XYZ file of C-alpha atoms in Angstrom:
352
model
C 7.841 -9.061 17.634
C 7.216 -5.503 16.412
C 9.288 -4.149 19.326
C 12.278 -6.157 18.098
C 11.690 -4.929 14.548
C 11.576 -1.339 15.835
C 14.891 -1.737 17.703
C 16.520 -3.327 14.634
C 15.322 -0.603 12.263
C 16.116 2.178 14.736
C 19.694 0.943 14.991
C 20.008 1.054 11.203
C 18.400 4.492 11.045
C 20.787 5.948 13.608
C 23.898 4.706 11.811
C 22.931 4.799 8.147
C 20.074 7.309 7.900
C 17.626 4.753 6.543
C 15.087 6.822 8.464
C 16.105 10.497 8.926
C 14.084 10.903 12.152
C 12.088 8.882 14.683
C 8.925 10.115 12.950
C 9.966 8.403 9.700
C 10.549 5.157 11.584
C 7.156 5.413 13.303
C 5.459 5.934 9.926
C 7.199 2.858 8.490
C 6.310 0.587 11.422
C 2.730 1.907 11.509
C 2.394 1.127 7.791
C 3.530 -2.479 8.336
C 1.376 -2.920 11.451
C -1.810 -1.691 9.757
C -1.440 -3.960 6.745
C -0.542 -6.955 8.904
C -3.644 -6.187 10.958
C -5.642 -5.944 7.734
C -4.586 -9.458 6.733
C -5.479 -10.817 10.169
C -8.883 -9.112 10.215
C -9.782 -10.402 6.749
C -8.691 -13.921 7.748
C -10.780 -13.722 10.930
C -13.819 -12.494 8.973
C -14.112 -15.690 6.921
C -16.490 -18.470 7.914
C -15.601 -22.148 8.311
C -15.991 -22.662 4.552
C -13.447 -19.871 3.859
C -16.139 -17.532 2.512
C -16.887 -13.936 3.456
C -20.003 -13.261 5.518
C -20.331 -9.804 3.939
C -20.167 -8.147 0.532
C -16.504 -7.116 -0.124
C -17.675 -4.471 -2.615
C -19.634 -2.749 0.163
C -16.447 -2.627 2.236
C -14.511 -1.119 -0.690
C -17.120 1.644 -1.098
C -17.168 2.497 2.601
C -13.357 2.511 2.877
C -13.064 5.032 0.028
C -15.808 7.190 1.538
C -14.137 6.908 4.949
C -10.829 8.216 3.587
C -12.537 11.183 1.965
C -14.550 11.938 5.120
C -11.424 11.820 7.290
C -9.608 14.253 4.987
C -12.577 16.636 5.055
C -12.717 16.534 8.869
C -8.987 17.286 9.080
C -9.320 20.065 6.513
C -12.201 21.799 8.308
C -10.244 21.701 11.561
C -7.579 23.837 9.886
C -9.580 26.095 7.571
C -13.040 27.403 6.817
C -15.281 26.157 4.015
C -14.473 29.184 1.859
C -10.713 28.652 2.345
C -11.074 24.982 1.443
C -13.074 25.801 -1.691
C -10.373 28.303 -2.643
C -7.725 25.593 -2.216
C -9.726 23.253 -4.440
C -10.398 25.779 -7.203
C -6.859 27.179 -7.241
C -5.406 23.657 -7.517
C -8.071 22.173 -9.793
C -5.388 20.779 -12.114
C -4.588 18.199 -9.414
C -7.942 16.559 -10.136
C -6.599 15.529 -13.547
C -3.164 14.571 -12.205
C -4.621 12.259 -9.548
C -7.021 10.670 -12.003
C -3.981 8.825 -13.431
C -3.070 6.844 -10.267
C -6.772 6.431 -9.432
C -7.461 4.804 -12.812
C -4.320 2.659 -12.542
C -5.247 1.425 -9.048
C -8.765 0.655 -10.285
C -7.299 -1.265 -13.242
C -4.946 -3.151 -10.921
C -7.719 -4.167 -8.511
C -10.021 -5.423 -11.244
C -7.338 -7.250 -13.229
C -6.631 -9.188 -10.026
C -9.887 -11.142 -10.477
C -9.108 -11.984 -14.118
C -5.506 -13.008 -13.454
C -6.333 -15.003 -10.323
C -8.817 -17.015 -12.343
C -6.316 -17.600 -15.154
C -3.259 -18.471 -13.066
C -4.519 -19.618 -9.672
C -3.375 -18.167 -6.326
C 0.167 -19.597 -6.274
C 1.220 -18.528 -9.770
C -0.529 -15.183 -9.375
C 1.214 -14.198 -6.139
C 4.608 -15.410 -7.325
C 4.416 -13.359 -10.527
C 3.148 -10.362 -8.583
C 6.398 -10.212 -6.592
C 8.141 -8.719 -9.618
C 6.481 -5.466 -8.535
C 9.549 -4.901 -6.368
C 12.017 -4.714 -9.263
C 9.477 -2.955 -11.505
C 9.034 -0.257 -8.853
C 12.782 0.382 -9.013
C 12.612 0.826 -12.795
C 9.639 3.205 -12.646
C 11.266 5.136 -9.773
C 14.390 5.723 -11.843
C 12.343 7.046 -14.775
C 10.019 9.391 -12.865
C 12.566 10.780 -10.423
C 15.558 10.690 -12.821
C 17.563 9.000 -10.085
C 19.848 6.063 -10.889
C 19.764 3.250 -8.338
C 23.137 1.807 -7.336
C 24.173 -1.809 -7.878
C 23.855 -2.418 -4.136
C 20.298 -1.049 -4.153
C 19.372 -3.215 -7.133
C 20.887 -6.260 -5.443
C 18.841 -5.639 -2.300
C 15.646 -5.321 -4.394
C 16.447 -8.543 -6.247
C 17.086 -10.317 -2.949
C 13.833 -8.948 -1.573
C 11.943 -10.300 -4.589
C 13.557 -13.705 -4.080
C 12.585 -13.709 -0.393
C 8.929 -13.018 -1.226
C 8.956 -15.767 -3.862
C 10.367 -18.239 -1.323
C 7.597 -17.305 1.130
C 4.860 -17.901 -1.467
C 6.420 -21.191 -2.572
C 6.228 -22.306 1.069
C 2.614 -21.184 1.270
C 1.709 -23.114 -1.880
C 3.585 -26.170 -0.610
C 1.569 -26.117 2.630
C -1.675 -25.970 0.649
C -0.543 -28.544 -1.966
C -0.996 -26.083 -4.834
C 1.339 -25.756 -7.791
C 2.965 -23.092 -9.934
C 1.573 -22.827 -13.447
C 3.404 -20.406 -15.728
C 1.730 -19.738 -19.067
C 2.797 -17.553 -21.993
C -0.379 -16.153 -23.544
C -2.626 -13.093 -23.356
C -2.960 -13.534 -19.607
C 0.770 -12.993 -19.174
C 0.300 -9.632 -20.912
C -2.584 -8.840 -18.552
C -0.372 -9.833 -15.624
C 2.325 -7.429 -16.808
C -0.287 -4.690 -17.204
C -1.426 -5.304 -13.634
C 2.135 -5.200 -12.277
C 3.023 -1.995 -14.103
C -0.311 -0.410 -13.132
C 0.476 -0.924 -9.457
C 4.065 0.307 -9.734
C 3.369 3.357 -11.887
C 0.418 4.355 -9.689
C 2.479 4.100 -6.491
C 5.555 5.943 -7.761
C 3.489 8.585 -9.581
C 1.486 9.144 -6.395
C 4.782 9.719 -4.568
C 5.868 12.046 -7.387
C 2.775 14.205 -6.852
C 2.925 14.116 -3.040
C 6.507 15.378 -3.102
C 5.475 18.477 -4.994
C 6.802 17.575 -8.437
C 3.617 18.931 -10.023
C 3.429 22.022 -7.796
C 3.420 22.898 -4.104
C -0.045 21.779 -3.029
C -0.968 21.023 0.644
C -1.154 17.356 1.608
C -4.825 17.443 2.603
C -5.797 19.041 -0.705
C -3.847 16.414 -2.642
C -5.432 13.648 -0.589
C -8.889 15.077 -1.260
C -8.330 14.879 -5.025
C -6.827 11.381 -4.784
C -9.740 9.920 -2.842
C -12.345 11.792 -4.871
C -10.847 10.408 -8.096
C -10.669 6.914 -6.565
C -14.353 7.069 -5.620
C -15.312 8.193 -9.138
C -13.274 5.402 -10.760
C -14.462 2.655 -8.427
C -18.091 3.740 -8.456
C -18.001 4.017 -12.243
C -16.608 0.501 -12.618
C -19.091 -0.989 -10.150
C -21.989 0.785 -11.851
C -21.105 -0.571 -15.288
C -20.453 -4.149 -14.130
C -23.659 -4.229 -12.079
C -22.088 -4.731 -8.628
C -22.946 -1.288 -7.250
C -26.653 -1.977 -6.630
C -25.844 -5.140 -4.656
C -23.213 -3.328 -2.621
C -25.609 -0.603 -1.446
C -28.601 -2.921 -1.020
C -30.026 -3.526 2.493
C -28.465 -7.003 2.408
C -25.046 -5.577 1.571
C -25.222 -2.920 4.270
C -26.565 -5.329 6.902
C -23.067 -6.701 7.462
C -22.078 -3.379 9.034
C -23.642 -4.631 12.250
C -20.702 -7.030 12.633
C -17.787 -5.575 14.673
C -15.202 -7.415 12.531
C -16.496 -5.694 9.372
C -16.393 -2.278 11.032
C -12.836 -3.018 12.171
C -11.823 -3.921 8.595
C -13.295 -0.667 7.251
C -11.624 1.467 9.929
C -8.259 -0.288 9.587
C -8.261 -0.048 5.783
C -9.200 3.627 5.930
C -6.308 4.454 8.260
C -3.944 2.219 6.248
C -4.721 4.153 3.069
C -3.984 7.472 4.783
C -0.732 6.185 6.308
C 0.352 4.895 2.874
C 0.048 8.432 1.492
C 2.090 9.775 4.411
C 4.749 7.097 3.866
C 5.054 7.991 0.171
C 5.372 11.656 1.094
C 7.933 11.248 3.878
C 9.817 8.172 2.643
C 9.615 6.597 -0.834
C 8.155 3.811 -2.967
C 11.236 1.617 -2.535
C 10.868 1.505 1.248
C 7.159 0.899 0.732
C 8.085 -2.332 -1.090
C 10.309 -3.392 1.805
C 7.424 -2.683 4.160
C 5.038 -4.749 2.030
C 7.494 -7.664 2.084
C 7.819 -7.510 5.868
C 4.028 -7.422 6.032
C 3.857 -10.759 4.157
C 6.310 -12.342 6.591
C 4.675 -11.042 9.781
C 1.199 -11.950 8.530
C 2.325 -15.554 7.977
C 3.820 -15.714 11.476
C 0.792 -14.194 13.201
C -1.697 -16.337 11.259
C 0.287 -19.326 12.522
C 0.184 -18.054 16.116
C -3.455 -16.909 16.140
C -5.187 -19.311 13.763
C -2.953 -22.368 13.938
C -2.101 -22.450 10.222
C 1.146 -24.302 9.592
C 4.377 -22.367 9.118
C 7.042 -23.935 6.933
C 10.819 -23.813 6.717
C 10.278 -21.711 3.580
C 8.894 -18.896 5.728
C 11.899 -19.018 8.055
C 14.240 -18.965 5.047
C 12.251 -16.078 3.565
C 12.606 -14.101 6.829
C 16.381 -14.529 6.644
C 16.477 -13.390 3.012
C 14.223 -10.377 3.569
C 16.176 -9.244 6.648
C 19.429 -9.591 4.677
C 18.020 -7.518 1.831
C 16.908 -4.809 4.281
C 20.357 -4.720 5.869
C 22.070 -4.410 2.479
C 19.691 -1.632 1.445
C 20.214 0.164 4.778
C 23.939 0.503 4.022
C 23.116 2.518 0.883
C 19.514 3.777 0.995
C 17.842 6.307 -1.267
C 18.085 9.669 0.489
C 14.867 10.802 2.155
C 14.114 14.427 3.014
C 15.119 15.169 6.585
C 12.560 16.793 8.831
C 12.456 17.990 12.434
C 8.742 18.467 12.909
C 6.713 16.066 15.003
C 3.487 14.460 13.886
C 1.069 16.922 15.450
C 3.028 19.929 14.187
C 3.226 18.654 10.647
C -0.509 17.932 10.491
C -1.400 21.234 12.076
C 0.874 23.260 9.792
C -0.208 21.447 6.653
C -2.900 23.752 5.366
C -1.247 26.877 6.757
C 2.132 26.708 5.067
C 1.793 23.969 2.467
C 4.010 21.324 4.113
C 2.750 17.767 4.047
C 2.827 14.824 6.395
């Protein structure tokens, strides 16, 4: 399945420069694969009553710590402790810059619980698909780049495809759509804009719009700020003590939980690379393909029914990708391979 997707995307990249190099294509496919795998692992980790056998907050803490640890390991492979400290102190302003997306992501994650309770899963996920179009709006503002009518049409079609997929999912589970105009709609809009602004602003920083800072140094500040925000929230709502309790940490003995932590850690790092090398618009296309492939693989691996809605959604999403590929947002071209770009990162300030 992923081999066919790779051939399809590679054909488009060769003729239309959707992906400037093979490396860009590999990053995109890796991003989709990791998040599809994340959905499968989380589904497999539930018991027969559809409950988690571990504390999700513990997993969140360990994923954030894992990202920071990985960045530190990579950094110390390229530079000494004194050089790293010099990088941190000379670019201390990035701590404040990255606090913005860190706070927005924290707000997004915690509003999810409130909005899910108010709307229910079907309504929540359908409304959340408007992130695609909202990302386009925020992208135009931050990067001062006007999207073409063809690009907007492809984003609108992509949104429609995701909505069709979620309608099919709700139909299979006999759940209904419940749209309500009240304070929760405002909270839903806040959640949507938090996600979009955080993603595009993160891309804005990674592409050097706030100064030429090495990728590893930027990642260090991003994950440090994320840890501070998430730990602060968990401390004030009382969930932190349960997460680090012996009972919460006991679940680490389970291989499936370790796999979730490792996969999510790598997925977070690849997302940063994707935003650096590609853009937030392609990230939305990747997220939409992730939804489709997750539905197909859950059907194959766990026997959950797949509907005609999913097949129709696949057609719509593929059409939207093709339309976008004929007029994509230009990505920076690069000739370096993966190992070179990582190795040169801290030496000459170029980022993966």
